[in-house]
XYZ file of C-alpha atoms in Angstrom:
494
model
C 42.722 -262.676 -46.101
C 40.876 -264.634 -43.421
C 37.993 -262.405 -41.353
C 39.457 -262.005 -38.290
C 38.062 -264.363 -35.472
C 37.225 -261.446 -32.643
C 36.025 -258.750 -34.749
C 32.559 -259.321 -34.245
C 32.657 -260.197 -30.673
C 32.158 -256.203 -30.656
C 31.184 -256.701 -34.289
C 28.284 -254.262 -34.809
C 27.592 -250.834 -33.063
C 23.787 -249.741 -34.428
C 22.235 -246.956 -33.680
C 20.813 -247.602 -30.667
C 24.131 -249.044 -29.194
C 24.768 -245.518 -26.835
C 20.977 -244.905 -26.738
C 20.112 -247.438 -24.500
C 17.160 -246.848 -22.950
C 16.441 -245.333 -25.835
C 15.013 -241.865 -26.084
C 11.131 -242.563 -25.581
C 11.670 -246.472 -24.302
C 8.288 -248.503 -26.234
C 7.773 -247.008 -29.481
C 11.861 -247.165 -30.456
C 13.718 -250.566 -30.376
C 16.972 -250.491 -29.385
C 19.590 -252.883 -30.868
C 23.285 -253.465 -29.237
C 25.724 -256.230 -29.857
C 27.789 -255.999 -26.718
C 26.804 -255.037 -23.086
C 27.425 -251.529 -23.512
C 27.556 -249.616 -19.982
C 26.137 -246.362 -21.499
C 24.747 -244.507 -18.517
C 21.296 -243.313 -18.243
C 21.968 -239.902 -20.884
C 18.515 -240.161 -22.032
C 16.333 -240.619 -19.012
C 14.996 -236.992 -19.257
C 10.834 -237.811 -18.720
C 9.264 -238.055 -15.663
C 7.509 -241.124 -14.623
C 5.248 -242.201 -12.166
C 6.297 -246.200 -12.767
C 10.032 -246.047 -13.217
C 10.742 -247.312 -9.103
C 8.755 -250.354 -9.579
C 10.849 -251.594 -13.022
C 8.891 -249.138 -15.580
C 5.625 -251.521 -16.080
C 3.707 -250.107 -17.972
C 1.434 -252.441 -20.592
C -1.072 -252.904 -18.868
C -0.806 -250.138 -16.183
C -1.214 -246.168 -16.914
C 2.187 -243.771 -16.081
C 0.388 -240.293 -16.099
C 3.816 -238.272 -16.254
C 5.522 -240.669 -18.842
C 2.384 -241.555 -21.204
C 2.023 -238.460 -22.567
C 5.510 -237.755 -23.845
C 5.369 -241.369 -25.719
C 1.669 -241.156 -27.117
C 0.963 -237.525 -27.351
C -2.885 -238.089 -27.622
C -2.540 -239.454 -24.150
C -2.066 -236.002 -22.960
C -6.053 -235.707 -22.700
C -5.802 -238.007 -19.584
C -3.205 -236.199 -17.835
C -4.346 -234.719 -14.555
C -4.581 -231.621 -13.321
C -2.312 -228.890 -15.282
C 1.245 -228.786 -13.439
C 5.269 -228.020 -13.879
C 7.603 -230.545 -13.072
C 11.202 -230.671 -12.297
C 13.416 -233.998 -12.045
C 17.583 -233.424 -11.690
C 18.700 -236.606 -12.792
C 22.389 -237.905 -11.602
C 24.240 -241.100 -12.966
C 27.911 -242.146 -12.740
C 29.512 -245.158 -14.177
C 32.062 -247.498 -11.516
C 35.709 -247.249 -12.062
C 35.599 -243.751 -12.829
C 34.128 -244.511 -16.532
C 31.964 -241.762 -16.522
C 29.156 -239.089 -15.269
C 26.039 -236.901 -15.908
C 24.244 -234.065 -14.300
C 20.649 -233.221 -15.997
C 18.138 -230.908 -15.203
C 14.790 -231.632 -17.047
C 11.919 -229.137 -16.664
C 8.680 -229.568 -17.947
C 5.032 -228.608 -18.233
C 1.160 -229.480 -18.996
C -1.738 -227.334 -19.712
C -5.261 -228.623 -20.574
C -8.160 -226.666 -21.591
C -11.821 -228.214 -22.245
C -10.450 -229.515 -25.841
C -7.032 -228.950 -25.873
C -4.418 -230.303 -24.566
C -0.030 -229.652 -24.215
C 3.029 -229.897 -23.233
C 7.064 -228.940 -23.610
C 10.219 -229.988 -21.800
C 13.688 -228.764 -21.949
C 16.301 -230.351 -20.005
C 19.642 -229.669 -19.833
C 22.922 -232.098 -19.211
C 26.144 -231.844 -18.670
C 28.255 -235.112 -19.415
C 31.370 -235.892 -18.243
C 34.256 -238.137 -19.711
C 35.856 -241.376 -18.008
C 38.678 -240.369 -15.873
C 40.703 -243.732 -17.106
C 40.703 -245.459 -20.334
C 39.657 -249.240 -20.184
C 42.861 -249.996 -22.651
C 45.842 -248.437 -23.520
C 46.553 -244.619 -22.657
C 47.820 -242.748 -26.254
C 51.456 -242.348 -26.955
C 50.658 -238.433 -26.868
C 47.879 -236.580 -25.998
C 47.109 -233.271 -28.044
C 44.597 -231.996 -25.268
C 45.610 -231.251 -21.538
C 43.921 -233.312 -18.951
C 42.431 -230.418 -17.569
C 40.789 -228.765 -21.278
C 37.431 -227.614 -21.120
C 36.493 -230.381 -23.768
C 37.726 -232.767 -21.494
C 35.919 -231.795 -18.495
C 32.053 -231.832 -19.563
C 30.338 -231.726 -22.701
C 26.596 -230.198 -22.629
C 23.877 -231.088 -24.543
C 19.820 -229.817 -25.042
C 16.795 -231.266 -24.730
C 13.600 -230.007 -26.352
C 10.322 -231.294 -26.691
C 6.409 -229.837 -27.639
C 3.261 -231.390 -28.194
C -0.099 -230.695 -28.775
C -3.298 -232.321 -29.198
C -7.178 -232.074 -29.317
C -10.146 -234.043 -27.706
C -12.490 -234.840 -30.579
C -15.024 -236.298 -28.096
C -14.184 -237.735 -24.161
C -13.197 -241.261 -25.523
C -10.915 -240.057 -28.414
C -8.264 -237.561 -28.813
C -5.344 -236.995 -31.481
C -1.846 -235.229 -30.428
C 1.525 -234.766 -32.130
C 4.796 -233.914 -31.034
C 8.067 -232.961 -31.672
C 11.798 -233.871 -29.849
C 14.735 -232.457 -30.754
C 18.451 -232.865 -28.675
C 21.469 -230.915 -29.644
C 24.567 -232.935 -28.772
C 27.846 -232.218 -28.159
C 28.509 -235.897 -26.855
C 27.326 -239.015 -26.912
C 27.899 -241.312 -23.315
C 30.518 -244.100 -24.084
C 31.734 -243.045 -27.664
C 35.473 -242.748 -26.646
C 35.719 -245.727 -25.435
C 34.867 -247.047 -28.418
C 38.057 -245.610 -30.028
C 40.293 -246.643 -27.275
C 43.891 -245.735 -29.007
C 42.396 -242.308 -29.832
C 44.066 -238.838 -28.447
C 40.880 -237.008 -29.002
C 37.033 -237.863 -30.017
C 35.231 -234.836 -30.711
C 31.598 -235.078 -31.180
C 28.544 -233.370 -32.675
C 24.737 -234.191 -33.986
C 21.657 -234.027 -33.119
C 18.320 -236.388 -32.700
C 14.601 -235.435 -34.079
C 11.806 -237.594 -33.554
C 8.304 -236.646 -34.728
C 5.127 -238.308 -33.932
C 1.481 -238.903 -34.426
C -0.718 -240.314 -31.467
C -4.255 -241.579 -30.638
C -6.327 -242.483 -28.029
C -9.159 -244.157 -27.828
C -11.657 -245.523 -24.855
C -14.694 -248.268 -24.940
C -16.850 -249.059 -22.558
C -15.816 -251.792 -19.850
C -12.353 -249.761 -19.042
C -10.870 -250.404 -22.242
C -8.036 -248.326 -23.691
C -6.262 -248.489 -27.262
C -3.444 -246.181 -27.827
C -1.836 -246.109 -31.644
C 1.813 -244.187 -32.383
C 3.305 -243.326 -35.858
C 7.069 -242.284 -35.924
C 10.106 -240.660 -37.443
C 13.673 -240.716 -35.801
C 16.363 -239.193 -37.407
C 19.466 -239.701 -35.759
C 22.945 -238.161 -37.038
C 26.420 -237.093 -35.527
C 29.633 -236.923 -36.462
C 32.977 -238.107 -34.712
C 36.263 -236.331 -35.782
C 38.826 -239.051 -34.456
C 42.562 -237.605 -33.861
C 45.304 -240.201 -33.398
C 49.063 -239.761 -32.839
C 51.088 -241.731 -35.405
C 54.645 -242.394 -34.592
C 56.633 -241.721 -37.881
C 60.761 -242.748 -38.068
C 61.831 -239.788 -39.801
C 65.466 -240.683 -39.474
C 66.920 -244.293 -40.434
C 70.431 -243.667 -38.719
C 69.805 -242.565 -35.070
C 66.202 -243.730 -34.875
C 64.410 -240.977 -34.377
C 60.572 -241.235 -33.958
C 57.966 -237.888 -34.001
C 54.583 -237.734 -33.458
C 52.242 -236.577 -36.315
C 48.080 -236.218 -35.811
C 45.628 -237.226 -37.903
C 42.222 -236.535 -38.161
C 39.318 -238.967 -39.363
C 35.764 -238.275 -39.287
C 32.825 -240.901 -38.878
C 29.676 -240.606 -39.672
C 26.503 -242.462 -37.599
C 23.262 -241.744 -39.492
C 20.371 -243.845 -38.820
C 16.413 -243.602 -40.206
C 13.727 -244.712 -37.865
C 9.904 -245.457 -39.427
C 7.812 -247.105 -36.763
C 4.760 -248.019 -35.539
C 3.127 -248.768 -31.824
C -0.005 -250.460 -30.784
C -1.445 -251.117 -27.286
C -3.897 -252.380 -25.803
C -4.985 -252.981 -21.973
C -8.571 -253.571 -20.069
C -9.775 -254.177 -16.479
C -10.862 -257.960 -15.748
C -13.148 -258.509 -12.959
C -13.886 -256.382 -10.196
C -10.922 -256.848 -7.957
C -8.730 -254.600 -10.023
C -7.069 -256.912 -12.252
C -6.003 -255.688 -15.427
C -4.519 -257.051 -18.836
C -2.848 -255.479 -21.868
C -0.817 -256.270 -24.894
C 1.600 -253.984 -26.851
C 3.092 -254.750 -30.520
C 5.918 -252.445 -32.066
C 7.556 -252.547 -35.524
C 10.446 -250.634 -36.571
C 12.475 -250.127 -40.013
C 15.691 -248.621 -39.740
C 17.886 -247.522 -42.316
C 21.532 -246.857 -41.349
C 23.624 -244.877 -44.325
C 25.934 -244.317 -42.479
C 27.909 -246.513 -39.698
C 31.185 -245.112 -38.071
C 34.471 -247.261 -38.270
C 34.877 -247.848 -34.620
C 38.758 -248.893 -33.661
C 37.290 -251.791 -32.003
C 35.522 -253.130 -35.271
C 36.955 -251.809 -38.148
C 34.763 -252.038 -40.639
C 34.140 -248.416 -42.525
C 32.000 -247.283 -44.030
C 28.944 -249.586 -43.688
C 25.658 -249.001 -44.753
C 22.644 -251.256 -43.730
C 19.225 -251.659 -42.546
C 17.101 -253.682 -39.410
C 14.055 -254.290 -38.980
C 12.453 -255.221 -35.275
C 9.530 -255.982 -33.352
C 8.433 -255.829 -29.915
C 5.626 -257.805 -28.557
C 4.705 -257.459 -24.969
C 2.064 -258.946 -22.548
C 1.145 -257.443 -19.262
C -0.665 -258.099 -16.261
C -1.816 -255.697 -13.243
C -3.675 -255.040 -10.307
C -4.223 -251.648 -8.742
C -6.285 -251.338 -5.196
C -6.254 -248.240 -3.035
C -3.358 -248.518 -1.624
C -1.367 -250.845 -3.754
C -0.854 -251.189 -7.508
C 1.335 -254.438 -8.672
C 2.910 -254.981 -12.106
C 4.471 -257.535 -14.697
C 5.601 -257.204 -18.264
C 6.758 -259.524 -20.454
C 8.467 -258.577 -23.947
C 9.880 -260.366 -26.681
C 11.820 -258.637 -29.367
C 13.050 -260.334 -32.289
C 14.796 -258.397 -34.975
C 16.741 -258.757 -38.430
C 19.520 -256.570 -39.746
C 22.031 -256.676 -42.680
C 25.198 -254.360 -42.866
C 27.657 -254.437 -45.230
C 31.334 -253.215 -46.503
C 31.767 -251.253 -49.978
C 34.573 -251.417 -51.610
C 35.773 -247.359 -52.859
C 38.186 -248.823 -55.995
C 37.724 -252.192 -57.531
C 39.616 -254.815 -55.274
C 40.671 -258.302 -56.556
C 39.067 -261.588 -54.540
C 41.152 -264.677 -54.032
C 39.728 -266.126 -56.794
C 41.451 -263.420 -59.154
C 37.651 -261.823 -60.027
C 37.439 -258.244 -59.361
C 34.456 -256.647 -56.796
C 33.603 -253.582 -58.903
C 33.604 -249.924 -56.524
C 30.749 -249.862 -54.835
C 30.178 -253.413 -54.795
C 30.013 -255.833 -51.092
C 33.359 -256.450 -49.365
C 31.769 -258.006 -46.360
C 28.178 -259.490 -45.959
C 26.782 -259.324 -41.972
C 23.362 -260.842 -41.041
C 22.445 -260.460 -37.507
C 19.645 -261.803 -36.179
C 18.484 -260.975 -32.447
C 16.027 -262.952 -29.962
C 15.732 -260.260 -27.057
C 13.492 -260.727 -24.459
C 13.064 -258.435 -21.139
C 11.105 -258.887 -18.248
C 9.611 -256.214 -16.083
C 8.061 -255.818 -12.739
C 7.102 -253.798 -9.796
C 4.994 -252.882 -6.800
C 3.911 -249.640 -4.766
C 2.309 -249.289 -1.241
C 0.491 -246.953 -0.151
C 0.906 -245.506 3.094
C -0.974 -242.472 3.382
C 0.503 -239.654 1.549
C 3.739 -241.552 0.760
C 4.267 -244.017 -1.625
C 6.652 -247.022 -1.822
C 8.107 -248.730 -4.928
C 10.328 -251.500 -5.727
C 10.927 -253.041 -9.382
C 13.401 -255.185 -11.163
C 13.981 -255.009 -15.025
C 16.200 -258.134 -16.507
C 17.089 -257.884 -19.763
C 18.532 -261.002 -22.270
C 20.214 -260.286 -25.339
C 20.961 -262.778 -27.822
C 22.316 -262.379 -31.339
C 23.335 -264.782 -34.349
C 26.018 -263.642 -36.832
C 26.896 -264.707 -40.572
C 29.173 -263.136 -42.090
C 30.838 -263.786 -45.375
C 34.277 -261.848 -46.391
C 33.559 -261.448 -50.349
C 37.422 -260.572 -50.894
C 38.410 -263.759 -48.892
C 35.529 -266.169 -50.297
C 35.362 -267.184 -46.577
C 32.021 -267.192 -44.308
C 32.178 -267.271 -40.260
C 29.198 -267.995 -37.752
C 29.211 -266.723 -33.778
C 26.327 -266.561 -31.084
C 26.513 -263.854 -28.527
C 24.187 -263.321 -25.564
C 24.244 -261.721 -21.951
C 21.985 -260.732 -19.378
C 21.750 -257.243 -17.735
C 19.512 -257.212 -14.482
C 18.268 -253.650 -13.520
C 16.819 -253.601 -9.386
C 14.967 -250.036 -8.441
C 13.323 -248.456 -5.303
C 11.585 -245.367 -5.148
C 9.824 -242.765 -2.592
C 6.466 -240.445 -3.645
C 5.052 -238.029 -0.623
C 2.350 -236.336 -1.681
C 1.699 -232.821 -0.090
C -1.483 -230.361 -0.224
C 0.441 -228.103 -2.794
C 3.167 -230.359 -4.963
C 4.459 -233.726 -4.859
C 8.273 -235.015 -3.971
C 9.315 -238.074 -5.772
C 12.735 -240.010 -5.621
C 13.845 -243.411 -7.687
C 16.890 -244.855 -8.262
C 18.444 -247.877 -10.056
C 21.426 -249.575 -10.279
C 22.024 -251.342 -14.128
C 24.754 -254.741 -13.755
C 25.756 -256.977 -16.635
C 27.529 -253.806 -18.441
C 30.462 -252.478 -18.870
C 32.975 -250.449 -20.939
C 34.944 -251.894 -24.120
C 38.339 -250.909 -25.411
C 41.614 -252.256 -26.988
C 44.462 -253.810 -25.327
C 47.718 -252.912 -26.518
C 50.084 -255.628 -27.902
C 53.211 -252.922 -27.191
C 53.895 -253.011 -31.350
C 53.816 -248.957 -32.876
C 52.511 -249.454 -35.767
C 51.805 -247.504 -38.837
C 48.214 -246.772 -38.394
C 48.017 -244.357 -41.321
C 48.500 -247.218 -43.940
C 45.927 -249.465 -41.716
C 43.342 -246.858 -42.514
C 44.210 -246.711 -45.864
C 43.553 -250.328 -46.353
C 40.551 -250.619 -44.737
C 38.923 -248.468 -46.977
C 38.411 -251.805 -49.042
C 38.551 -255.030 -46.701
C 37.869 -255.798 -43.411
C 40.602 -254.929 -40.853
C 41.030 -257.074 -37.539
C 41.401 -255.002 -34.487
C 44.220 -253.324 -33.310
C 44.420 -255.770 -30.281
C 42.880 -258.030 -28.429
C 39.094 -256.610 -27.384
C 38.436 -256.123 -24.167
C 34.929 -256.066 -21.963
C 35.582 -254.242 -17.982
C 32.705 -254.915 -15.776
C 31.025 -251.583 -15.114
C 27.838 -250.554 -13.110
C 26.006 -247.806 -13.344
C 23.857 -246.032 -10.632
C 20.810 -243.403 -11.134
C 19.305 -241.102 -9.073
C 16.447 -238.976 -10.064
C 14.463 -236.190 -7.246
C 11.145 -234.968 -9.120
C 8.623 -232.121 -7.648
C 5.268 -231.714 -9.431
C 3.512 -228.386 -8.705
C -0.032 -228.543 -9.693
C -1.371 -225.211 -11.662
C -4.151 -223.964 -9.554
């Protein structure tokens, strides 16, 4: 069997693939091998930089900073509560989300805290970007169909050992009941049903010198597991004479367990007297992925695998009364190897036998990623003006060798996703108002087309339990676009 020549133009879905942003964007690398329009699900922390393209190496974002770093919850402000509904919706109908995020800070003369909850309702695509199923086992109009919710949940705490040093830790936790973009992923499916959950635990420090310099260190642990229980509608010929098809479900579940150890460092200082400031920023990540689901697009079950990435960023800023300016620049090359295991021992071409257990397929990725953020704000008494651009370029080399085929394949991928956003702060005598919103291009949704051939999908699965399966049908990428809008108001605690 020859490795099919498109599988891989989709090839890989990691777990970052429908997290992206990820959950707490700097500290966790995000890895995706196809433009993925996944809607903002996780944009559920407030920031003070996110109109003017989310700089923030070498600039300070007092709402955001201390949900990332929790030591940097010393430097917060004043104690407040903060609300931010955040709305996104996907072009052609592809999907939507509704979340209400509430959060809030207290401080005393050594301690220091926070929690957030946030809750979201998420909506499926009205229209499938392939083929619609044969038969569909759910009404258009079921409750499952019309929104899925998920929780939010995060606490931290930390101490001031002296004015230039504090230590915090935290805790994030999200109960999910869907994950944005999933379906499409199993575009001949009747039903996806979904359920996991997300825990990330961290350890943070601060630490100031003289001059205006700041260091900021982060240890981490993601854990990230759901569970997809797939139902498709297999056409059986249960009569030979007149012909005579009938539909019969069938459920299969797939797993998506990933393990996250990482590690952040960064660094930024003033430089001169007019304001200027500089910073640097270095992130490493090991992921371990046990389990990776058999999307329809891919077909490749069963994979386990590991990546490792880094993130190294440079920044440059200037803040003045009334205007603050902003530029980062991040490279982020990463490594990861997946593979295929066979469940019985299957015979190669060569007539030697690939014991259970033992490497069906063999993929090495390896990314060159490289974003570039920027942003201003003006100051015009008590409102506030931003405008920011994030472009992001992905790029990603394949091998892959089919063990069972003796046969090796090579393919370069890359695209470019350019993300423009405005924003609005007025600040009052007793709370602030803040609006941003962004519009992400370069995305979209995939799916299978349909060739018009029924086949027995049953046996398919069956088989690719050992080998490597080509898709169903051709893949297909629809342009999609997805627009965010987020309204914030911060209430100081008097």
């Amino acid at each position: 069997m020859n490795p099919p020549s498109c599988v891989t133009r989709l090839a890989l879905v990691l777990a970052g693939l429908v997290l992206s942003p990820v959950v707490l964007a700097g500290q966790l690398i995000s890895l995706k091998t196809v433009p993925v329009a996944a809607g903002d699900q996780f944009l559920i922390f407030p920031s003070e930089n996110i109109g003017m393209g989310g700089v923030g190496i070498a600039l300070d974002d007092r709402l955001f900073d201390p949900f990332s770093n929790p030591a940097m919850g010393a430097v917060v402000g004043e104690p407040q509560v903060l609300a931010s509904p955040t709305f996104y919706s996907i072009s052609n109908n592809a999907g939507t989300a509704r979340t209400l995020p509430a959060s809030a800070w207290f401080k005393s003369a050594d301690w220091f805290g926070g929690t957030l909850v946030a809750l979201q309702q998420l909506k499926e695509g009205g229209q499938f970007f392939g083929p619609q199923p044969f038969f569909d086992i759910l009404p258009s109009n079921a409750l499952s169909r019309q929104s899925s919710t998920n929780k939010y949940a995060h606490l931290s705490l930390g101490k001031s050992i002296r004015p230039d040093l504090s230590i915090g830790v935290s805790t994030f936790f999200a109960d999910l009941s869907a994950m944005d973009g999933v379906e499409h992923l199993y575009a001949l499916a009747s039903n996806v049903g979904q359920s996991g959950a997300i825990t990330d635990l961290r350890v943070g420090l601060r630490k100031e010198f003289e001059g205006d310099r700041k260091l900021e260190a982060v240890a981490l642990y993601n854990r990230f597991n759901m569970a997809h229980d797939v139902t498709y509608v297999d056409w059986v010929l249960t009569d030979t004479l007149t012909w005579i098809w009938e539909p019969q479900t069938r459920l299969e579940e797939n797993l998506d367990r990933s393990r996250t150890w990482g590690g952040h460092l960064g660094y930024h200082q003033a430089v001169g007297t007019d304001g200027w400031r500089v910073g640097g920023s270095m992130t490493v990540n090991r992921k371990d992925h046990p389990k990776i689901p058999n999307y329809e697009i891919m077909n490749i079950p069963r994979d386990p695998g590991h990546s490792t990435a880094f993130d190294v960023g440079v920044g440059i800023a200037k803040v003045t009364e009334n205007t603050k300016f902003g530029i980062d620049i991040v490279y982020q090359p990463a490594a990861s190897e997946t593979w295929a295991e066979a469940l019985d021992p299957v015979e190669t071409v060569r007539g030697d036998t690939i014991p259970s257990g033992g490497k069906t397929v063999e993929n090495s990725f390896d990314f060159s990623n490289a974003f570039v953020n920027m942003g201003v704000t003006q100051n015009a008494g008590p409102v506030a003006l931003q405008l920011g651009l994030q472009v992001r370029a992905y790029d990603f080399h394949l091998d892959q060798f089919d063990n069972v085929a003796r046969t090796s394949r090579r393919q370069d991928e890359d695209w470019m996703e350019w993300v423009p956003s405005w924003g609005v702060q007025v600040r009052l005598a007793d709370f602030e108002l803040r609006y941003f919103g962004r519009v992400t291009t370069g995305t979209g949704r995939p799916g299978v087309a349909w060739s018009g051939v029924v086949a027995d999908r049953a046996l398919a699965a069956e088989a690719a339990n050992d080998i490597l399966l080509a898709p169903t049908g051709p893949l297909t990428l629809q342009d999609a676009t997805v627009m965010t809008h987020q309204f914030s108001v911060a209430i100081p605690i008097r």
